[in-house]
PDB file of C-alpha atoms in Angstrom:
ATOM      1  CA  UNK P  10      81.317 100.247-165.576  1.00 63.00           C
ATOM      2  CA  UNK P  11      79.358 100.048-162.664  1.00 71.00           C
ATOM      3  CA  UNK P  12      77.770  96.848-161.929  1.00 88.00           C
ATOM      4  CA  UNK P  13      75.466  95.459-159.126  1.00 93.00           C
ATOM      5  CA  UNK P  14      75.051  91.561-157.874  1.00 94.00           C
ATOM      6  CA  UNK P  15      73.083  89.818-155.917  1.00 95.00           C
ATOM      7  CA  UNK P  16      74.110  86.192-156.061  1.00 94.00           C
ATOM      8  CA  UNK P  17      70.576  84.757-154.142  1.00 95.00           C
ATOM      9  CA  UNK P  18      68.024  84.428-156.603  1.00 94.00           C
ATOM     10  CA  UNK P  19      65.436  82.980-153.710  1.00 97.00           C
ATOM     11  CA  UNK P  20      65.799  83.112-149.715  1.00 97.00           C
ATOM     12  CA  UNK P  21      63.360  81.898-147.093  1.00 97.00           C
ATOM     13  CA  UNK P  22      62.967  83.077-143.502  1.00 98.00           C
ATOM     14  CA  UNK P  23      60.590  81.224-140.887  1.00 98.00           C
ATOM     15  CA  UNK P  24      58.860  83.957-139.046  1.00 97.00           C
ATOM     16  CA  UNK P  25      60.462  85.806-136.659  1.00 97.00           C
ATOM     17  CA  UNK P  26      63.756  84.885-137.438  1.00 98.00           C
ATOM     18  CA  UNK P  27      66.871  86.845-139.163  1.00 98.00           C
ATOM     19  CA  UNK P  28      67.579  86.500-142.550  1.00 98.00           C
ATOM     20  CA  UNK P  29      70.653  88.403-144.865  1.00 98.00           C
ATOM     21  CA  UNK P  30      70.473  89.278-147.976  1.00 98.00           C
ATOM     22  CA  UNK P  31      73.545  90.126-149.965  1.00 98.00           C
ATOM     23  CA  UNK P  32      74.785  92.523-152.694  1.00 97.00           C
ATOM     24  CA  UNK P  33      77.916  93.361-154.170  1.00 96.00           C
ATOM     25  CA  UNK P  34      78.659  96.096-156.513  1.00 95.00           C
ATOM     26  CA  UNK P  35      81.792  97.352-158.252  1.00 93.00           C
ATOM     27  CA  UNK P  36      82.426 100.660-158.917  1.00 88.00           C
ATOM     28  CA  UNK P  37      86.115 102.924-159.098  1.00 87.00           C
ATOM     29  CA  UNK P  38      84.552 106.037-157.894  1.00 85.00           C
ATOM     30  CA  UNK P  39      83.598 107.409-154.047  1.00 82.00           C
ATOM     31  CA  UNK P  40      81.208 109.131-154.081  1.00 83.00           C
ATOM     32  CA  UNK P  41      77.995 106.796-154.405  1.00 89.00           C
ATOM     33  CA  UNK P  42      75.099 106.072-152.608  1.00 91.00           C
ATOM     34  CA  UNK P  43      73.413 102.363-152.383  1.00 94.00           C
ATOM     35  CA  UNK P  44      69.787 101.800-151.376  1.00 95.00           C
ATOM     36  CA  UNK P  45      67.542  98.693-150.727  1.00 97.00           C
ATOM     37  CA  UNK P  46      64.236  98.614-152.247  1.00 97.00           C
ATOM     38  CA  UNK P  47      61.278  96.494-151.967  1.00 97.00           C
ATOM     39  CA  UNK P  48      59.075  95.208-154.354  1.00 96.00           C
ATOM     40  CA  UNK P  49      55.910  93.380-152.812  1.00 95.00           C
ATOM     41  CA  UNK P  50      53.420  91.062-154.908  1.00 92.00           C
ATOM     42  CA  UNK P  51      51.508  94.472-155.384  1.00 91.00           C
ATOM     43  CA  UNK P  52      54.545  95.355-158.292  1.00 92.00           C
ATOM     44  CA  UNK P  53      55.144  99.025-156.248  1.00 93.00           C
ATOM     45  CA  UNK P  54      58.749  99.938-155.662  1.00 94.00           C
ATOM     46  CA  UNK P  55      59.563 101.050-152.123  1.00 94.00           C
ATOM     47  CA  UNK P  56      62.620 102.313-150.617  1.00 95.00           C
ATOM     48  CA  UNK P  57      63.908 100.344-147.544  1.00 97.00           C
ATOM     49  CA  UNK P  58      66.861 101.808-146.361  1.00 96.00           C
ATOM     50  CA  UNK P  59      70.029 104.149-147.518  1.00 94.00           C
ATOM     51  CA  UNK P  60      73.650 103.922-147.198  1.00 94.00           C
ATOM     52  CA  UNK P  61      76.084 106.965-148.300  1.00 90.00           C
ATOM     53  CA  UNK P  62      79.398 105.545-148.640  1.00 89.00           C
ATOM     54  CA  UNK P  63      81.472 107.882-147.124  1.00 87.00           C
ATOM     55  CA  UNK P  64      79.796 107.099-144.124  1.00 86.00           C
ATOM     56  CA  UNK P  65      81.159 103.977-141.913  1.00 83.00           C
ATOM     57  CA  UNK P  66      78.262 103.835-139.453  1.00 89.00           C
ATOM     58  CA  UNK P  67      75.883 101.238-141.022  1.00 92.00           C
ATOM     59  CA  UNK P  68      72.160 102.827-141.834  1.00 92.00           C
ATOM     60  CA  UNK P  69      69.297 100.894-139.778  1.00 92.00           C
ATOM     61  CA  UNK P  70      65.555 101.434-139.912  1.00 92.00           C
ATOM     62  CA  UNK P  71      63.769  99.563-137.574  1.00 95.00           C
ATOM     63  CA  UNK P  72      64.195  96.004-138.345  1.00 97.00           C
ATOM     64  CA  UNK P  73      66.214  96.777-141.355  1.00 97.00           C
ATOM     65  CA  UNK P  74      69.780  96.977-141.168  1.00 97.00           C
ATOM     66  CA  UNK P  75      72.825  96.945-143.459  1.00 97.00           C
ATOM     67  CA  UNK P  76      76.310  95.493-143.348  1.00 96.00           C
ATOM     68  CA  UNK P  77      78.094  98.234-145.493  1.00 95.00           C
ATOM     69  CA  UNK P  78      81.931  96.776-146.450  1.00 94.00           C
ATOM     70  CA  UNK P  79      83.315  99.245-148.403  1.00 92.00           C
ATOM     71  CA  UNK P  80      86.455  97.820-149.290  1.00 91.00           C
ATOM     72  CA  UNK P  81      84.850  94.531-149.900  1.00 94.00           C
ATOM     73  CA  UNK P  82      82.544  96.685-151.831  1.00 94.00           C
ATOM     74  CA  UNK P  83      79.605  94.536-150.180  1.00 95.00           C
ATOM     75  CA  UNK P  84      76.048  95.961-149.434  1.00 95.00           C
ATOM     76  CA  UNK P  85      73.905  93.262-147.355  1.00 97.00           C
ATOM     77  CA  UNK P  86      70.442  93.870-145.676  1.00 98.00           C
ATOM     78  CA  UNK P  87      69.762  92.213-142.576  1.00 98.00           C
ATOM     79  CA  UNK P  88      65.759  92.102-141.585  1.00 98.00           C
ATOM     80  CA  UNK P  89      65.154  90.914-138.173  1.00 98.00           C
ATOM     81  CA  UNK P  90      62.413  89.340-136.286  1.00 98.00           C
ATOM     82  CA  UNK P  91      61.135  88.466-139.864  1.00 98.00           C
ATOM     83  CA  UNK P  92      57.107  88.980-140.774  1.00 97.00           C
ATOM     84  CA  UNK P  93      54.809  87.759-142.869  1.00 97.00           C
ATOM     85  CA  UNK P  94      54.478  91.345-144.764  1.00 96.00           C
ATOM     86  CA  UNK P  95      58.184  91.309-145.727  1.00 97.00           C
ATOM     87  CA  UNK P  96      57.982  88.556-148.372  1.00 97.00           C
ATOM     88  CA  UNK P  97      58.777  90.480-151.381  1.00 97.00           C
ATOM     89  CA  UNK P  98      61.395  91.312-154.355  1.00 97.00           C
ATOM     90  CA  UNK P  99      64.496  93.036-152.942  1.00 97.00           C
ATOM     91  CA  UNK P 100      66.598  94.891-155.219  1.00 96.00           C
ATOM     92  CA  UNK P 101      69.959  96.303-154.473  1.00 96.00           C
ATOM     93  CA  UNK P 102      70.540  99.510-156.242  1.00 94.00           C
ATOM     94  CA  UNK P 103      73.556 101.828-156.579  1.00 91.00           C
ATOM     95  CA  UNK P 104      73.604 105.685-157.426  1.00 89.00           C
ATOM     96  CA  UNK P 105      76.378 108.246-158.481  1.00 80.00           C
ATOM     97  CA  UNK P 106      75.083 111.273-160.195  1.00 76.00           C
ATOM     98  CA  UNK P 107      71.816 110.530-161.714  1.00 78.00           C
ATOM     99  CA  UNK P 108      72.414 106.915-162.997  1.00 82.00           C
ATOM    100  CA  UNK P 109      71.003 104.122-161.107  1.00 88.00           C
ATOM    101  CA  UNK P 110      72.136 100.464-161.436  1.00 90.00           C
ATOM    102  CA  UNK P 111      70.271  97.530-159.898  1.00 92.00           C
ATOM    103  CA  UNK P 112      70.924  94.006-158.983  1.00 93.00           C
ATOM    104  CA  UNK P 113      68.652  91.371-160.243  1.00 92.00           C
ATOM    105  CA  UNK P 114      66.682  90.555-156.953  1.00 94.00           C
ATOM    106  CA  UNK P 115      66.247  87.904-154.244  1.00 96.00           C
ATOM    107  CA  UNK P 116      63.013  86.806-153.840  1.00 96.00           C
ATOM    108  CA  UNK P 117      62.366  86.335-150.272  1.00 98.00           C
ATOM    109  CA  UNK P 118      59.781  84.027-148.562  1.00 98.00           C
ATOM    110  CA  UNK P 119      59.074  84.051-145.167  1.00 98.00           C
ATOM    111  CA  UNK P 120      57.327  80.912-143.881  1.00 97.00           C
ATOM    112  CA  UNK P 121      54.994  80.937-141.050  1.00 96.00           C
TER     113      UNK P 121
ATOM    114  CA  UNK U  14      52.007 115.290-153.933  1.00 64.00           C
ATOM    115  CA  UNK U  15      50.033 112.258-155.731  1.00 81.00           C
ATOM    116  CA  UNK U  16      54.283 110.577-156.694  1.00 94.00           C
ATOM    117  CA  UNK U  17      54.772 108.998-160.005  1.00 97.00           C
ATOM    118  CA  UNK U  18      51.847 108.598-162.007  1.00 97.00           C
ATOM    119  CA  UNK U  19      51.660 105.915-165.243  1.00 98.00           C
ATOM    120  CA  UNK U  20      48.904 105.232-167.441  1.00 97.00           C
ATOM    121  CA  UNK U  21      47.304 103.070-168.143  1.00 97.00           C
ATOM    122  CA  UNK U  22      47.667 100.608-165.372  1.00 96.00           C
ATOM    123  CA  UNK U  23      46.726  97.348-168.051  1.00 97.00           C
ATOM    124  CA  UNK U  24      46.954  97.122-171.376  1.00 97.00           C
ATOM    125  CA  UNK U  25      46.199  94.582-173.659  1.00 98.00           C
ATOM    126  CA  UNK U  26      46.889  95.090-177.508  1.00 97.00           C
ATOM    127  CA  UNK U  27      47.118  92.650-180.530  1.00 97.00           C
ATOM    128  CA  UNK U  28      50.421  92.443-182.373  1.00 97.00           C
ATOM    129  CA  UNK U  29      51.435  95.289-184.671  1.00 96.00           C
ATOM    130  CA  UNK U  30      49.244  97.615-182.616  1.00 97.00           C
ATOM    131  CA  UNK U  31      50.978 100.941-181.390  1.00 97.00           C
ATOM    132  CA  UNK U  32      51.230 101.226-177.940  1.00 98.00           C
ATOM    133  CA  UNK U  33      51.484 104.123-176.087  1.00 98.00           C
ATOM    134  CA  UNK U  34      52.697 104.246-172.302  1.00 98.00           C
ATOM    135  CA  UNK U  35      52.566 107.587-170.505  1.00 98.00           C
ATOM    136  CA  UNK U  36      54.145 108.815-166.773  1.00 98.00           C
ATOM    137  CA  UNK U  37      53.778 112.071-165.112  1.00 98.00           C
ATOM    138  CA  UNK U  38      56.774 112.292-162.388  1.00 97.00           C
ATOM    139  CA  UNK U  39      56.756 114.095-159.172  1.00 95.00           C
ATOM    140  CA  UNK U  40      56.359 117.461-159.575  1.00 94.00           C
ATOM    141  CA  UNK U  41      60.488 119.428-158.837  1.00 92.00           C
ATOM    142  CA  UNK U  42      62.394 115.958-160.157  1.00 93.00           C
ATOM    143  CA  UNK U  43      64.695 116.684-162.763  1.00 93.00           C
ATOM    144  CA  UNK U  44      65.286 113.098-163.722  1.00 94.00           C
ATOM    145  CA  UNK U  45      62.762 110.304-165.282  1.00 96.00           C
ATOM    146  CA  UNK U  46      63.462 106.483-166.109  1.00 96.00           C
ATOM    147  CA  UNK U  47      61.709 103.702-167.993  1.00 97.00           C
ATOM    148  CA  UNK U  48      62.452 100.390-167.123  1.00 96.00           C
ATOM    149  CA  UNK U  49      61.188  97.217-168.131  1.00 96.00           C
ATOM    150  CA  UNK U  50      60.463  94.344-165.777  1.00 94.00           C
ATOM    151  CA  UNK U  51      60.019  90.389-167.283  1.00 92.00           C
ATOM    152  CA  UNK U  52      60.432  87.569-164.965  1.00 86.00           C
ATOM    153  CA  UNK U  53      63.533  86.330-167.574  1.00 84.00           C
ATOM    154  CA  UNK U  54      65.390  89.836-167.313  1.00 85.00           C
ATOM    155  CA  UNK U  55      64.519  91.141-164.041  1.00 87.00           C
ATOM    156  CA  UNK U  56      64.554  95.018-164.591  1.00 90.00           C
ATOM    157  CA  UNK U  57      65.871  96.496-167.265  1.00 91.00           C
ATOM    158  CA  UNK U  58      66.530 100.446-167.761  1.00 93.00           C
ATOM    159  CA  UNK U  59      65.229 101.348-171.590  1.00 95.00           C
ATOM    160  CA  UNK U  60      66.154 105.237-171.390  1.00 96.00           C
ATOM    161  CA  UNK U  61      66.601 107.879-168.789  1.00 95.00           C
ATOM    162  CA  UNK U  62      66.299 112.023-168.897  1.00 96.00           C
ATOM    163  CA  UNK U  63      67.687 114.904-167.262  1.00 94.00           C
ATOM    164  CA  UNK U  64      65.929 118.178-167.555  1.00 95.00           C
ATOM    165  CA  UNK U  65      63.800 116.602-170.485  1.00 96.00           C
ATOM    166  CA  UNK U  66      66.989 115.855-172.105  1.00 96.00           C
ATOM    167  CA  UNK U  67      67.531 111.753-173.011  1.00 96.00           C
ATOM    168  CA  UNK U  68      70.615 111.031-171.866  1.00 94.00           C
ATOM    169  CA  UNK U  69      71.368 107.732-171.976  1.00 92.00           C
ATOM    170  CA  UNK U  70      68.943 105.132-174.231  1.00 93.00           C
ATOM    171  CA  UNK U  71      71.314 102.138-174.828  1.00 91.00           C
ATOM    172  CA  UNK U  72      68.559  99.981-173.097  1.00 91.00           C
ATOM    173  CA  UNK U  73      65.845 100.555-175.760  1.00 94.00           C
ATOM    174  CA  UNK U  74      65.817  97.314-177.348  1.00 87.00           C
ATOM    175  CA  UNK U  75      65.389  98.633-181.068  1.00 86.00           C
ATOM    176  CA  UNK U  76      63.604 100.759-183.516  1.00 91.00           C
ATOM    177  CA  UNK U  77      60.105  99.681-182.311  1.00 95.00           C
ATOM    178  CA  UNK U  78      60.638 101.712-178.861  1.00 97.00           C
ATOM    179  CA  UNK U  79      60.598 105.299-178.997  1.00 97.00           C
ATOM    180  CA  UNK U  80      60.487 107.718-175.929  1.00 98.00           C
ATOM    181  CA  UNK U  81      59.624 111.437-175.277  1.00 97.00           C
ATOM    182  CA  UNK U  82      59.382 113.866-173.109  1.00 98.00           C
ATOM    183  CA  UNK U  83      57.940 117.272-173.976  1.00 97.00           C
ATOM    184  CA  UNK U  84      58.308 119.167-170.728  1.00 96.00           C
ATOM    185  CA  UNK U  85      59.091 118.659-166.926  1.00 95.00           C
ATOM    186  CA  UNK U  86      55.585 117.038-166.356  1.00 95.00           C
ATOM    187  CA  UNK U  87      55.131 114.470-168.912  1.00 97.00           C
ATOM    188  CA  UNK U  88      56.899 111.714-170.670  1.00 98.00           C
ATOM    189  CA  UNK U  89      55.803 108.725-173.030  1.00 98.00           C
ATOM    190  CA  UNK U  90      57.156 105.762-174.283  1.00 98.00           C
ATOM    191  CA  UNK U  91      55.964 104.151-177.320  1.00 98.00           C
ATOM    192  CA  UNK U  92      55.846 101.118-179.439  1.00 97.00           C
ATOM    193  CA  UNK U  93      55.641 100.401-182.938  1.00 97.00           C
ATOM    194  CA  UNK U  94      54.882  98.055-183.792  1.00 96.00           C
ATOM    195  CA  UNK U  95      54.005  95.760-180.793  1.00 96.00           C
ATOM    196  CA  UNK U  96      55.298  92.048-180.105  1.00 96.00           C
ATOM    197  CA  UNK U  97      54.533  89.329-177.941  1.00 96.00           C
ATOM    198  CA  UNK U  98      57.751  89.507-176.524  1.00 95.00           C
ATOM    199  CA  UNK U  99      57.382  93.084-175.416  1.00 96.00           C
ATOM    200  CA  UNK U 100      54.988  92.184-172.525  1.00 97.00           C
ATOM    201  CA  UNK U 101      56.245  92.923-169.483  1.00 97.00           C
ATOM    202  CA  UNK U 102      55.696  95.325-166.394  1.00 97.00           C
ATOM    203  CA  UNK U 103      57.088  99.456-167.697  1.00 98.00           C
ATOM    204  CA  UNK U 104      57.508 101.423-164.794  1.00 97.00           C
ATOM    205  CA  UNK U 105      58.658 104.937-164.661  1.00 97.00           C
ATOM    206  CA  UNK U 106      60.388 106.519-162.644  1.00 96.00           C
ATOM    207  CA  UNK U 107      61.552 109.879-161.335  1.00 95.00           C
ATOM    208  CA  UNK U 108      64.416 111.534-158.591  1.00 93.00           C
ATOM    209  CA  UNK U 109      66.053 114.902-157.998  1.00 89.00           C
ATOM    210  CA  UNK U 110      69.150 115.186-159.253  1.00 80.00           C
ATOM    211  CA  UNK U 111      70.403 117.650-156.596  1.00 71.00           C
ATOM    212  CA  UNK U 112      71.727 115.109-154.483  1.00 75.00           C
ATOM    213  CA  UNK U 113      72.798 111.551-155.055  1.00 71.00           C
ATOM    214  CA  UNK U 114      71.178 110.999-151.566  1.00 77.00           C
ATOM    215  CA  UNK U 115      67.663 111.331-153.367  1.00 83.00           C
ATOM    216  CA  UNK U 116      65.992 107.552-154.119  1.00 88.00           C
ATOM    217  CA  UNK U 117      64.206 107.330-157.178  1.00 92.00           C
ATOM    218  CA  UNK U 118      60.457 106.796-156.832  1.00 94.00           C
ATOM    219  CA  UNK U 119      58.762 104.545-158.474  1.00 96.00           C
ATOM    220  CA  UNK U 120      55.388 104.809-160.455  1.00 96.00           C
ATOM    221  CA  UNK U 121      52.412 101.495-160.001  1.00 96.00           C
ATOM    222  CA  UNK U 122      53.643 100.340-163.345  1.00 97.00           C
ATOM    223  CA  UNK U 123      51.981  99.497-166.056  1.00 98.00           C
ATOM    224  CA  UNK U 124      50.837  95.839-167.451  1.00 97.00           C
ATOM    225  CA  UNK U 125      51.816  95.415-171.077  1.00 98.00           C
ATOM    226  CA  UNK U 126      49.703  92.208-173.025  1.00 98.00           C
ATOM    227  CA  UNK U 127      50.849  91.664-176.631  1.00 97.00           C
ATOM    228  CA  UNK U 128      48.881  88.805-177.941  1.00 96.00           C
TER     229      UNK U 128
END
């Protein structure tokens, strides 16, 4: 069965600096696709970034970037230069087909 | 197009009360999710369809949780009777099943109260 983790309940970030956020998953297929979302104090669910795994280039959007291991099976988001706005719920999610599993979120804080 | 659409956005019921939560998806998505959200079990999927179909409802916790959908548009999720320990965020939500590639979009959610 397909399974995702995120091991950091909570994080903090001071502004403007890097934090990681990590997510494992296991899975025996190869075909997947794993995706950050966001979930701000506002409850609404927003997409952050995309990784297909049968591609080895890492996805980035803007300040968002992922560490994609597939071997390790490891899925990490990386937000640089950290703002205020990007305190939130992030969930790691995994998709094959039309299921989607989630981790159970990190909650980040980002002080000023 | 206006994405997921839930109603209502609050709702506050006494126990035993039937509840009724409704979603509209995206208009072309051939798949549509409930989940559950409580700050003891994170999120939670109850049910998912494909093509109007349920496919898998393992998550629905028992008897008291019923959902439908009656074509490609609509889709409710019901409760009967109501608990206190059924409050909790429901969000829908809804993806194309073309491609694994598609996210799933996400609806505001809706605020269940069970006193």
């Amino acid at each position: 069965a397909q399974t995702v983790t995120q091991s950091q309940p909570e994080m903090s970030v001071q502004e403007a600096e890097t934090v990681t956020l990590s997510c494992t998953y296991d899975t025996s297929e190869s075909d997947y696709y794993l995706f950050w979302y966001k979930q701000p104090p506002s409850r609404q669910m927003i997409l952050v970034i995309r990784q297909e795994a049968y591609k080895q280039q890492n996805a980035t959007e803007n300040r968002f970037s992922v560490n994609f291991q597939k071997a390790a099976k490891s899925f990490s988001l990386k937000i640089s230069d950290s703002q205020l706005g990007d305190a939130a719920m992030y969930f790691c999610a995994y998709r094959s087909m039309g299921q989607f599993y989630f981790g159970t979120g990190t909650s980040l804080t980002v002080i000023p | 197009d206006a994405g997921v659409i839930q109603s209502p956005r609050h709702e506050v019921t006494e126990m035993g009360q039937e509840v009724t939560l409704r979603c509209k998806p995206i208009s072309g998505h051939d798949y549509l999710f409930w989940y559950r959200q409580t700050m003891m079990r994170g999120l939670e999927l109850l049910i998912y369809f494909n093509n109007n179909v349920p496919i898998d409802d393992s998550g629905m916790p028992e008897d008291r949780f019923s959902a439908k959908m009656p074509n490609a548009s609509f889709s409710t999720l019901k409760i009967q009777p109501s608990e206190p320990r059924d409050s909790a965020v429901y969000f829908c939500a809804s993806t194309f099943g073309g491609s694994s590639y598609n996210e799933q979009f996400f609806g505001p959610g809706t605020r269940l109260t069970v006193l």
